[in-house]
mmCIF file of N, CA and C in Angstrom:
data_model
loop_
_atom_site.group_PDB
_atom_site.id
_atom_site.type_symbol
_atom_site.label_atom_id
_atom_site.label_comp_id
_atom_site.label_asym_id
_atom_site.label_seq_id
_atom_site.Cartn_x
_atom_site.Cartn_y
_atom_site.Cartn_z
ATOM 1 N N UNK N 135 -38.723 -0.685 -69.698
ATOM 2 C CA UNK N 135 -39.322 0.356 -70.522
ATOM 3 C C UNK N 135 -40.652 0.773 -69.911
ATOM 4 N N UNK N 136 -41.173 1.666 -69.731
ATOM 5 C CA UNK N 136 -42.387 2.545 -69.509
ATOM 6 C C UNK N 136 -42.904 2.704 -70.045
ATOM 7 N N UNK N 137 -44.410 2.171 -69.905
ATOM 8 C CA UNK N 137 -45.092 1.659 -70.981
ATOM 9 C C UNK N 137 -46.297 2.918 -70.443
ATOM 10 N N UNK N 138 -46.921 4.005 -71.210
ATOM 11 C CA UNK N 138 -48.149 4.793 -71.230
ATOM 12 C C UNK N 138 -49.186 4.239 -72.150
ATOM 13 N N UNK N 139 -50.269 4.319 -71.912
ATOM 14 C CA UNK N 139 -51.428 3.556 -72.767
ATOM 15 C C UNK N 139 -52.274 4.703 -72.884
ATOM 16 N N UNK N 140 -53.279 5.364 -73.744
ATOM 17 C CA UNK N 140 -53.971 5.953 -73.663
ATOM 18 C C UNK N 140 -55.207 5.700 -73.732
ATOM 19 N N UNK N 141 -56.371 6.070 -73.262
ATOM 20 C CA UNK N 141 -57.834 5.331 -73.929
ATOM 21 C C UNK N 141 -58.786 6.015 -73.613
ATOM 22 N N UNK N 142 -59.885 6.363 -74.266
ATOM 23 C CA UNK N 142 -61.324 7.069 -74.140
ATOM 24 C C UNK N 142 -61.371 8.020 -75.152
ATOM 25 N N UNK N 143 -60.588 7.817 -75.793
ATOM 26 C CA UNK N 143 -60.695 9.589 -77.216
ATOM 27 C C UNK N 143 -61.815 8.384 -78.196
ATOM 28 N N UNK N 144 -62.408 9.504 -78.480
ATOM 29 C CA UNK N 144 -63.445 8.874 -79.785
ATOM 30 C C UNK N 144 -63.850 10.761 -80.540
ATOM 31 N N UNK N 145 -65.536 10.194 -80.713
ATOM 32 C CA UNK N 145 -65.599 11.287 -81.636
ATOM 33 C C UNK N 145 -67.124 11.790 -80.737
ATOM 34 N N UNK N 146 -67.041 12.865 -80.634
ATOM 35 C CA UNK N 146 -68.245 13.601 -79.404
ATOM 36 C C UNK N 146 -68.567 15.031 -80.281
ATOM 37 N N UNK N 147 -69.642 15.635 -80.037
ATOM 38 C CA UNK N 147 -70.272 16.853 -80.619
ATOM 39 C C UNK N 147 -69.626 18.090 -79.296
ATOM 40 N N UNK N 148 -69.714 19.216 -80.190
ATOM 41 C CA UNK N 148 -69.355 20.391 -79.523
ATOM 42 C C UNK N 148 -70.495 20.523 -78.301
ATOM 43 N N UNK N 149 -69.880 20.359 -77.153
ATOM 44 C CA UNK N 149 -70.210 20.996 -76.266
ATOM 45 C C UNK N 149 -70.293 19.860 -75.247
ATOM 46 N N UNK N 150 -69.755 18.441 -75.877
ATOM 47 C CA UNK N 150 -69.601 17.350 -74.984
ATOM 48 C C UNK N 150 -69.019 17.206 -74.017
ATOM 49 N N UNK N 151 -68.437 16.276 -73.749
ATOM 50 C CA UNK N 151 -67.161 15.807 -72.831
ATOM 51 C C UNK N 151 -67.025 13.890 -73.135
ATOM 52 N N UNK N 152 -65.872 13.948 -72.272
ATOM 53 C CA UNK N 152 -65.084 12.912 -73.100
ATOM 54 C C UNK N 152 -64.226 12.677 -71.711
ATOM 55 N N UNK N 153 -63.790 11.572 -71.124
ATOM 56 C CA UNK N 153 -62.285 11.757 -70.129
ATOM 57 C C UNK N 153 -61.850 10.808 -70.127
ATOM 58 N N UNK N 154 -60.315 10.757 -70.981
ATOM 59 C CA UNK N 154 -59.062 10.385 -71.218
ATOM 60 C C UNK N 154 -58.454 9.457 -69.714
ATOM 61 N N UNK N 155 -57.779 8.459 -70.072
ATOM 62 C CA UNK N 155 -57.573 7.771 -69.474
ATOM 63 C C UNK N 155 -55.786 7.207 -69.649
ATOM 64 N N UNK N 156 -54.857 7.282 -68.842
ATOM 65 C CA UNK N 156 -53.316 6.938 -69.282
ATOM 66 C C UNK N 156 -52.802 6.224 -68.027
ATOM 67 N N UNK N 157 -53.048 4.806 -68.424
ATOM 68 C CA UNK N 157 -52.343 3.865 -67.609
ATOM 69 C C UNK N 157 -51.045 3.234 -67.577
ATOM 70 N N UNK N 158 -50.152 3.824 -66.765
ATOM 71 C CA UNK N 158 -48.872 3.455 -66.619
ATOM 72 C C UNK N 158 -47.908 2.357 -65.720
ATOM 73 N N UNK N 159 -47.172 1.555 -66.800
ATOM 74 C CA UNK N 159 -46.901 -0.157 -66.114
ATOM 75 C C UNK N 159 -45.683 0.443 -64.980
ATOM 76 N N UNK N 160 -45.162 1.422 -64.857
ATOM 77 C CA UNK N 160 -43.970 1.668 -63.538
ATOM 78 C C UNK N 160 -44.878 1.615 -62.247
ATOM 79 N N UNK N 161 -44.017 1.197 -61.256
ATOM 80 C CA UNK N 161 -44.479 1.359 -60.417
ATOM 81 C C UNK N 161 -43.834 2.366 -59.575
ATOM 82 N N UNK N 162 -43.050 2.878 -59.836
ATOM 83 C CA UNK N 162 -42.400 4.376 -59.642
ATOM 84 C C UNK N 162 -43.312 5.652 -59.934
ATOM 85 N N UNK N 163 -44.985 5.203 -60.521
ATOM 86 C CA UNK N 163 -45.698 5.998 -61.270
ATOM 87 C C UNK N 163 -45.952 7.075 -60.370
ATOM 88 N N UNK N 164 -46.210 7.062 -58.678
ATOM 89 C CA UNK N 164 -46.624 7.950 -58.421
ATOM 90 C C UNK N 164 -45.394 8.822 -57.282
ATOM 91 N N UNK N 165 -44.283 8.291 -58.361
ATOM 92 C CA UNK N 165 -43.740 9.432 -57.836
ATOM 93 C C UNK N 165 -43.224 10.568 -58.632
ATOM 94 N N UNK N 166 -44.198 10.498 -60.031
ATOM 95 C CA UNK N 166 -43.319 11.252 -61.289
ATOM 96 C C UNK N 166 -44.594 12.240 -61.369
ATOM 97 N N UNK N 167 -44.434 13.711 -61.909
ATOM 98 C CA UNK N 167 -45.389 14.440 -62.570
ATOM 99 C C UNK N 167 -45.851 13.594 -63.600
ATOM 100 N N UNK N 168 -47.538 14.289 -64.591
ATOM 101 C CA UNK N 168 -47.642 13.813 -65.540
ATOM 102 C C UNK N 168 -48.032 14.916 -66.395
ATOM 103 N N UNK N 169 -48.338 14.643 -67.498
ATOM 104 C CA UNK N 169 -49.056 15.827 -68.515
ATOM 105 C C UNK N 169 -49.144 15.164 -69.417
ATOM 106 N N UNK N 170 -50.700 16.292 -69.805
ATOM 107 C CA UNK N 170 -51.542 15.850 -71.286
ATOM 108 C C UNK N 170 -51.167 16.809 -72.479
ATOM 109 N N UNK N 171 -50.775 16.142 -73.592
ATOM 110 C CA UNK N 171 -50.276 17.394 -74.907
ATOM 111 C C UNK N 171 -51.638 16.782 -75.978
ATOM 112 N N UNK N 172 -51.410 17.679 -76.891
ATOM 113 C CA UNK N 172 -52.745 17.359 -77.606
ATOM 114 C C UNK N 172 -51.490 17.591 -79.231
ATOM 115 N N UNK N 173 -51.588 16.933 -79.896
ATOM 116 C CA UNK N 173 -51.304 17.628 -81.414
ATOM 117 C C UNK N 173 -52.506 17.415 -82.422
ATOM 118 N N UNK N 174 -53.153 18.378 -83.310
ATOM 119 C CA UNK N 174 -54.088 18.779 -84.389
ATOM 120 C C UNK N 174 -53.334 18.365 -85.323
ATOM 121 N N UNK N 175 -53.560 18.080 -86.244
ATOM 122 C CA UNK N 175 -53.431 17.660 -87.743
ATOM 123 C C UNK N 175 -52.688 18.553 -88.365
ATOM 124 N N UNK N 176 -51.505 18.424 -88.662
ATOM 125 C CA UNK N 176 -50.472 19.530 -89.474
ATOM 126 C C UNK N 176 -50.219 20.597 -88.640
ATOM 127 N N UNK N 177 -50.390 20.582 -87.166
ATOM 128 C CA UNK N 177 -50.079 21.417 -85.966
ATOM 129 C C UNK N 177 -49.226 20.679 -85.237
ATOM 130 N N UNK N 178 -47.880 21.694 -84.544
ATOM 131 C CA UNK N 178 -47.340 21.019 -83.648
ATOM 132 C C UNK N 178 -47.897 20.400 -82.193
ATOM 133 N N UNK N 179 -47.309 19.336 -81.655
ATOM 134 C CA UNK N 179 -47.381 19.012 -80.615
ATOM 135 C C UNK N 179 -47.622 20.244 -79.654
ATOM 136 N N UNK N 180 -48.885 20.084 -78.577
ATOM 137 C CA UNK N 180 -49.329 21.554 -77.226
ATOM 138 C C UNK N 180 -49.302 20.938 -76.358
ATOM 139 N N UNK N 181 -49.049 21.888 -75.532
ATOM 140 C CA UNK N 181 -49.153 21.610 -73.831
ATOM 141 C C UNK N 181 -50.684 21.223 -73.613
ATOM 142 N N UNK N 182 -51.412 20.704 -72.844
ATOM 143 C CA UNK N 182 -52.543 20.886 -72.287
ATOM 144 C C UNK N 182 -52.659 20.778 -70.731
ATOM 145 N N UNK N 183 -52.179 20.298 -70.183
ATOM 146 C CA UNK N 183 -52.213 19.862 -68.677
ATOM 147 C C UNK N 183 -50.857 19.341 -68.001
ATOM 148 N N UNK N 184 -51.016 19.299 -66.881
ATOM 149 C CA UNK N 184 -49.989 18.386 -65.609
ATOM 150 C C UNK N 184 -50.054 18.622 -64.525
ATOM 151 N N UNK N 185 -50.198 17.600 -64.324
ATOM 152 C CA UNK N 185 -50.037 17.495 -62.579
ATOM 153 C C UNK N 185 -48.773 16.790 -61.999
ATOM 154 N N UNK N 186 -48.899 17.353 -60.502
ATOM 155 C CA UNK N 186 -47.792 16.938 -60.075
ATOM 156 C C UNK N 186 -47.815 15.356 -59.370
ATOM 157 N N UNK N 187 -46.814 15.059 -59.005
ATOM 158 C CA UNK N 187 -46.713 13.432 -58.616
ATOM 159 C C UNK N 187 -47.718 13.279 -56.987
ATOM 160 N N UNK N 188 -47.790 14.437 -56.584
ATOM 161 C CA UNK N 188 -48.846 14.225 -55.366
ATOM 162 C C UNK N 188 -50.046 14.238 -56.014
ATOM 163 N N UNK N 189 -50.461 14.974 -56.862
ATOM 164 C CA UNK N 189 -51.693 15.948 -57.070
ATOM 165 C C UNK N 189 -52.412 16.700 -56.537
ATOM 166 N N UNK N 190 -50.907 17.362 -55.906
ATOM 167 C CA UNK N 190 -51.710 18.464 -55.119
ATOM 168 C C UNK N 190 -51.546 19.640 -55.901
ATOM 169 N N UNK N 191 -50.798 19.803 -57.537
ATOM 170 C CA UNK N 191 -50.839 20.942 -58.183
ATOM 171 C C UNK N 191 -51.135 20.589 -59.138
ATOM 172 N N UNK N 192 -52.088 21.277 -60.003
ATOM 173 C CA UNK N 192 -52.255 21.415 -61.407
ATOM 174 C C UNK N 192 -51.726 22.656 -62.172
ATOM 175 N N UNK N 193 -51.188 22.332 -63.142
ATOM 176 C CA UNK N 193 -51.048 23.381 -64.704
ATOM 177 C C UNK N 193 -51.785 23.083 -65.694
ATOM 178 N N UNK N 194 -52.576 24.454 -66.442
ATOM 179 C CA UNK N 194 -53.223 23.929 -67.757
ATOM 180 C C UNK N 194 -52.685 25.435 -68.643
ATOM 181 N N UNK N 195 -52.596 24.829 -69.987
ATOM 182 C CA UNK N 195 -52.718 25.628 -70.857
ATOM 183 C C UNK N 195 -53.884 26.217 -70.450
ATOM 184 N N UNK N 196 -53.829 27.928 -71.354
ATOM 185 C CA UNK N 196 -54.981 28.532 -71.474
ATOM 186 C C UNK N 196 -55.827 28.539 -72.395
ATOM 187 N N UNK N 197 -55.539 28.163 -73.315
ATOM 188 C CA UNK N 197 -56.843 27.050 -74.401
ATOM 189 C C UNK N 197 -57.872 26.595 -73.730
ATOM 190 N N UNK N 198 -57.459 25.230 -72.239
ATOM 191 C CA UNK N 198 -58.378 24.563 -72.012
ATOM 192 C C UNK N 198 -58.652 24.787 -70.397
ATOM 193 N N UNK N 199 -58.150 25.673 -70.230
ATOM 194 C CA UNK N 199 -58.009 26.002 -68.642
ATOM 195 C C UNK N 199 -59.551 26.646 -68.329
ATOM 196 N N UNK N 200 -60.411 26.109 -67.222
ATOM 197 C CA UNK N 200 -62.159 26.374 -67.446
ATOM 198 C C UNK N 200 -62.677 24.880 -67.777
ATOM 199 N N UNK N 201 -61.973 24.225 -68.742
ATOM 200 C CA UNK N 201 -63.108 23.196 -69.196
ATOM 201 C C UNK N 201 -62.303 21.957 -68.912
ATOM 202 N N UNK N 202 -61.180 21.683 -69.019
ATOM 203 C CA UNK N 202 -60.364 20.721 -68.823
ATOM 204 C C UNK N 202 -59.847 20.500 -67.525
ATOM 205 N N UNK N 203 -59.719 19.074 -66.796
ATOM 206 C CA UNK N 203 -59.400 18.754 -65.256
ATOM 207 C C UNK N 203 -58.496 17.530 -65.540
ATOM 208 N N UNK N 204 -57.040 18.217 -65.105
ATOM 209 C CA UNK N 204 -56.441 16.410 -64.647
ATOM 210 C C UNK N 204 -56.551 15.975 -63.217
ATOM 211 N N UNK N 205 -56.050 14.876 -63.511
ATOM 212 C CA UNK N 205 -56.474 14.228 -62.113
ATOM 213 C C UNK N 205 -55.677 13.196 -61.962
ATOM 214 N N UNK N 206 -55.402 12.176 -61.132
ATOM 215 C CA UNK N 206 -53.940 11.351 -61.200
ATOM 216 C C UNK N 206 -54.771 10.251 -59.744
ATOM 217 N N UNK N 207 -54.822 8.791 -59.968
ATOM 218 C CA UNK N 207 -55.033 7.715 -58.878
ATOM 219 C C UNK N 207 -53.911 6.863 -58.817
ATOM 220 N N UNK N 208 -52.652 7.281 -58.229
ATOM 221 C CA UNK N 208 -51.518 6.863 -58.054
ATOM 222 C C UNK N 208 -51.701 5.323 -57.679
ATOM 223 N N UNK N 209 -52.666 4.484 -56.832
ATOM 224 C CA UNK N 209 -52.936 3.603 -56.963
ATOM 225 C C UNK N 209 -53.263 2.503 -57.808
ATOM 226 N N UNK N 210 -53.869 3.582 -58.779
ATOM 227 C CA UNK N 210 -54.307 2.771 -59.769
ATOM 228 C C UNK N 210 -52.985 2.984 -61.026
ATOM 229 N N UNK N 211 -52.413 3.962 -60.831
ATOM 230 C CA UNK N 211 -50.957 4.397 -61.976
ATOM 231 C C UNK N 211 -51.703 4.938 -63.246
ATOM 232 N N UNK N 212 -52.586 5.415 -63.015
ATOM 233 C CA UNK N 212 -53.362 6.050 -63.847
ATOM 234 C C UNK N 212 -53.620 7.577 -63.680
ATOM 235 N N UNK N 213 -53.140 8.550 -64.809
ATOM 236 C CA UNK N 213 -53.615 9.528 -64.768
ATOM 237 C C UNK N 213 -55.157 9.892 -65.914
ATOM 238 N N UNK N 214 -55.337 11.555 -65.523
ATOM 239 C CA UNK N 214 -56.988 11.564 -66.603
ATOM 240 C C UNK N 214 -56.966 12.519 -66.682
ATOM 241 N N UNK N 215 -57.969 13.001 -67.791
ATOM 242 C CA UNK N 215 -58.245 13.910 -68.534
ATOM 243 C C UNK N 215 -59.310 14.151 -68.810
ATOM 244 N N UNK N 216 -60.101 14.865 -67.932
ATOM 245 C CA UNK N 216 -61.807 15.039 -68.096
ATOM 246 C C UNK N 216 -61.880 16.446 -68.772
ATOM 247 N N UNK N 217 -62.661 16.274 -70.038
ATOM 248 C CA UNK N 217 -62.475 17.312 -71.071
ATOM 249 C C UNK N 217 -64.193 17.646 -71.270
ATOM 250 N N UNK N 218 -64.778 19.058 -71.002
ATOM 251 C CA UNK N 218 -66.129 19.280 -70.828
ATOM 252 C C UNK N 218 -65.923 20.507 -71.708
ATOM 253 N N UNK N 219 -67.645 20.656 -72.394
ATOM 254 C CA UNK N 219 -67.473 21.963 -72.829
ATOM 255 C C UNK N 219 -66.185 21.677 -74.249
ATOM 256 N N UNK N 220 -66.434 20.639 -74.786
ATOM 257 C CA UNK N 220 -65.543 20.421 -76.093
ATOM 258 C C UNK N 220 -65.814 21.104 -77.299
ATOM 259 N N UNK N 221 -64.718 21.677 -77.880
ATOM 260 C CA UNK N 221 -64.977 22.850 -79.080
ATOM 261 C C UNK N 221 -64.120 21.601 -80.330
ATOM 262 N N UNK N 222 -64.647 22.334 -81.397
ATOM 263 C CA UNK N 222 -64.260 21.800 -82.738
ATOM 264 C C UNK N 222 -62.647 22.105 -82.577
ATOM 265 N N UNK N 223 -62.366 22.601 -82.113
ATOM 266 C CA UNK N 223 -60.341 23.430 -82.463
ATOM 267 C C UNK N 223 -60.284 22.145 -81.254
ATOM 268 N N UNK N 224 -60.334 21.587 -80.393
ATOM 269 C CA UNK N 224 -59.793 20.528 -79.156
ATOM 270 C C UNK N 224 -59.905 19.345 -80.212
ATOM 271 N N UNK N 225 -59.980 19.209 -81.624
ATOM 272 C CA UNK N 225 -60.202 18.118 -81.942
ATOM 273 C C UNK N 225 -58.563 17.707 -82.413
ATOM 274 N N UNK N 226 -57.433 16.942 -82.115
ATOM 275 C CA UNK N 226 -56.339 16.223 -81.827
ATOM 276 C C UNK N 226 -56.189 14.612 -81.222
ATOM 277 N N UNK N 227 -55.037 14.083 -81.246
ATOM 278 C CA UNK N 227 -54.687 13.470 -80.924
ATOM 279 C C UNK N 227 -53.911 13.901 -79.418
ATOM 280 N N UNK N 228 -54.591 12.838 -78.615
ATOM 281 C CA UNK N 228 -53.764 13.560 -77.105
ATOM 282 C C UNK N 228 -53.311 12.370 -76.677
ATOM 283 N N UNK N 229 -51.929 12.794 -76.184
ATOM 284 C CA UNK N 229 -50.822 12.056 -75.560
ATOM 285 C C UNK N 229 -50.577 12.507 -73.846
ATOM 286 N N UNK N 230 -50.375 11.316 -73.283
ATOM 287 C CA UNK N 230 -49.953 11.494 -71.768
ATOM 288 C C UNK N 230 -48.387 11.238 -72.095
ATOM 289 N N UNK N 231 -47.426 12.049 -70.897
ATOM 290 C CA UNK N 231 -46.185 11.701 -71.136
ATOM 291 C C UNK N 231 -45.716 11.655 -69.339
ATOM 292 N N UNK N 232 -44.686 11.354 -68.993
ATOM 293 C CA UNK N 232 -44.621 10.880 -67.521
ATOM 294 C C UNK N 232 -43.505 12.475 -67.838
ATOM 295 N N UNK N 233 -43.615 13.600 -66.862
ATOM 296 C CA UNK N 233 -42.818 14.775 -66.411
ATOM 297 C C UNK N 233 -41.132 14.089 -66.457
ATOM 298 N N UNK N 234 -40.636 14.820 -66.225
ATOM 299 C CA UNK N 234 -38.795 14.688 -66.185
ATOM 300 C C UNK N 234 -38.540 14.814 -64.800
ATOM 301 N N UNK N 235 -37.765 14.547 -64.029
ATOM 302 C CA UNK N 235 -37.393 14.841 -62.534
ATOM 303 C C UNK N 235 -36.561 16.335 -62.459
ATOM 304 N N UNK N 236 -36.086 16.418 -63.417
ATOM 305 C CA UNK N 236 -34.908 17.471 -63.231
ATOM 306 C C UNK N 236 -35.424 18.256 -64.314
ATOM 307 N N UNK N 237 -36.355 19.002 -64.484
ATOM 308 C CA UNK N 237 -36.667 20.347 -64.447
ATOM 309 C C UNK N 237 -37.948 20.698 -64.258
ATOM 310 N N UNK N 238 -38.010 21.721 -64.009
ATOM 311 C CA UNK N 238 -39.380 22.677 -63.027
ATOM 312 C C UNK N 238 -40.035 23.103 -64.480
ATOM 313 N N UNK N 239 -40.164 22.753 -66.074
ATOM 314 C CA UNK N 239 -40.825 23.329 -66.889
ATOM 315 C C UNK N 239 -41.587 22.559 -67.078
ATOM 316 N N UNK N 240 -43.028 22.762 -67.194
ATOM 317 C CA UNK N 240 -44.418 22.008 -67.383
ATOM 318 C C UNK N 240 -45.014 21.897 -68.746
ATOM 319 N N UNK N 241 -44.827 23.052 -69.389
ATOM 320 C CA UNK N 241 -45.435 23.078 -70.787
ATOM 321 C C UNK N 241 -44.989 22.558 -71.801
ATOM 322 N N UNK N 242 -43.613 22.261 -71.901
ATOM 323 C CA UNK N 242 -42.787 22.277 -73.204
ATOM 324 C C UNK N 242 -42.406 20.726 -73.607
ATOM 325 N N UNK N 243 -42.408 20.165 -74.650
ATOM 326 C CA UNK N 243 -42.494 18.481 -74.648
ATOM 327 C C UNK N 243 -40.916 17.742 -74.282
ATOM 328 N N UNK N 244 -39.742 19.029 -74.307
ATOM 329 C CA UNK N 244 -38.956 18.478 -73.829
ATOM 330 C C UNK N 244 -39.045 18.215 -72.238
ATOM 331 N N UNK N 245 -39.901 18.532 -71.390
ATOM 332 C CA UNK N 245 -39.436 18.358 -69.866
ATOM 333 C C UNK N 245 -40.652 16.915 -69.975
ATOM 334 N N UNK N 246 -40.685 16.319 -70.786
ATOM 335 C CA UNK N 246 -41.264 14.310 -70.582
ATOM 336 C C UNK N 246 -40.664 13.639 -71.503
ATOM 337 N N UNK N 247 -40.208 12.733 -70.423
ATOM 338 C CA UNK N 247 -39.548 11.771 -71.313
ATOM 339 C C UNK N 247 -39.986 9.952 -71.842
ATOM 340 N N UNK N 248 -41.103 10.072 -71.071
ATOM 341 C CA UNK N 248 -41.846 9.166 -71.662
ATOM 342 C C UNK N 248 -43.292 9.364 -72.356
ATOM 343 N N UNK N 249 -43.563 8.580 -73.735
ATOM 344 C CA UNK N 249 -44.970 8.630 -74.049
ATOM 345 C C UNK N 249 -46.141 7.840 -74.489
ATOM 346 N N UNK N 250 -47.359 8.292 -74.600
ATOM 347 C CA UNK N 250 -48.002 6.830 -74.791
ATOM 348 C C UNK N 250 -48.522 7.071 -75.993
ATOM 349 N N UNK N 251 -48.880 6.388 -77.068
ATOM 350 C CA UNK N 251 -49.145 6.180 -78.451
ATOM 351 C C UNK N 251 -50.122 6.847 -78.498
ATOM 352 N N UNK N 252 -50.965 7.864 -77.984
ATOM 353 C CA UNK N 252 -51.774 9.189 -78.220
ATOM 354 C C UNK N 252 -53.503 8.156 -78.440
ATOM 355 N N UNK N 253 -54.517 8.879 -78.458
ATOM 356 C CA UNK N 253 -55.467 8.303 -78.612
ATOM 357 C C UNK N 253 -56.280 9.857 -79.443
ATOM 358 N N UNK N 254 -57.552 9.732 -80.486
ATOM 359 C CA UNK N 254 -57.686 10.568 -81.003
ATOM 360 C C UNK N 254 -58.934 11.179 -80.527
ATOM 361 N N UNK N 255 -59.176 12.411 -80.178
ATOM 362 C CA UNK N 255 -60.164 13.202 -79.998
ATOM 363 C C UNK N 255 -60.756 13.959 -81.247
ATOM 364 N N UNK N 256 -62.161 13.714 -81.616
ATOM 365 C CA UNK N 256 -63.061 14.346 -82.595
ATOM 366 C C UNK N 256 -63.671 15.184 -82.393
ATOM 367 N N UNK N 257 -63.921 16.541 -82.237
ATOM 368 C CA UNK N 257 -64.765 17.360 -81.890
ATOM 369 C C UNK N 257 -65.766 17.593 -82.929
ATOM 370 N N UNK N 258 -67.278 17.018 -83.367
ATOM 371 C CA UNK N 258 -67.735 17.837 -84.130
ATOM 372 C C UNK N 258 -68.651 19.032 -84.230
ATOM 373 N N UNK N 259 -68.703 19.581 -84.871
ATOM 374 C CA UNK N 259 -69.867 21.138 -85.091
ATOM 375 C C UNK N 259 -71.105 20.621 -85.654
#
């Protein structure tokens, strides 16, 4: 089983930063895409990020695209989530999920099939 961990969400003032941390027990880790989804409180599950298994490409939603950077240390089987410039609406629970091999869609929560128990982000005003 594939185990994702999440860690570094707490509670930060608007205009902070914060960076997310998702350590993964495969050691197959760096050969899989990854991505960050965020879900808000009585909001569905969002895209926010992914990178690819090199990291030589990034995707971001346009919500956080400007303030948000993933980043991936295949060595370490750890991907991240450096979140700057934090607004009250980024305040969710964000989940890392390991990409799917077999399809080219980045945003949508069906193309990951693994996830890690989310960690919570506070934005306050």
């Amino acid at each position: 089983q594939v185990q994702l961990v999440e860690s570094g969400g707490g509670l930060v003032q608007a205009g902070g930063s914060l960076r997310l941390s998702c350590a993964a027990s495969g050691r197959t880790f760096g050969t899989y895409a990854m991505g960050w989804f965020r879900q808000a409180s009585g909001k569905e599950r969002e895209f926010a990020a992914a990178i690819t298994w090199t990291g030589g490409s990034t995707y971001y939603a346009d919500s956080v695209k400007g303030r948000f950077t993933i980043s991936r240390d295949n060595a370490k089987n750890t991907v991240y989530l450096e979140m700057n410039s934090l607004k009250p609406e980024d305040t969710a629970v964000y989940y890392c999920a390991r990409h799917r091999w077999d399809t080219r869609v980045w945003s949508g929560a069906g193309a990951y099939d693994y996830w890690g128990q989310g960690t919570q982000v506070t934005v306050s005003s």
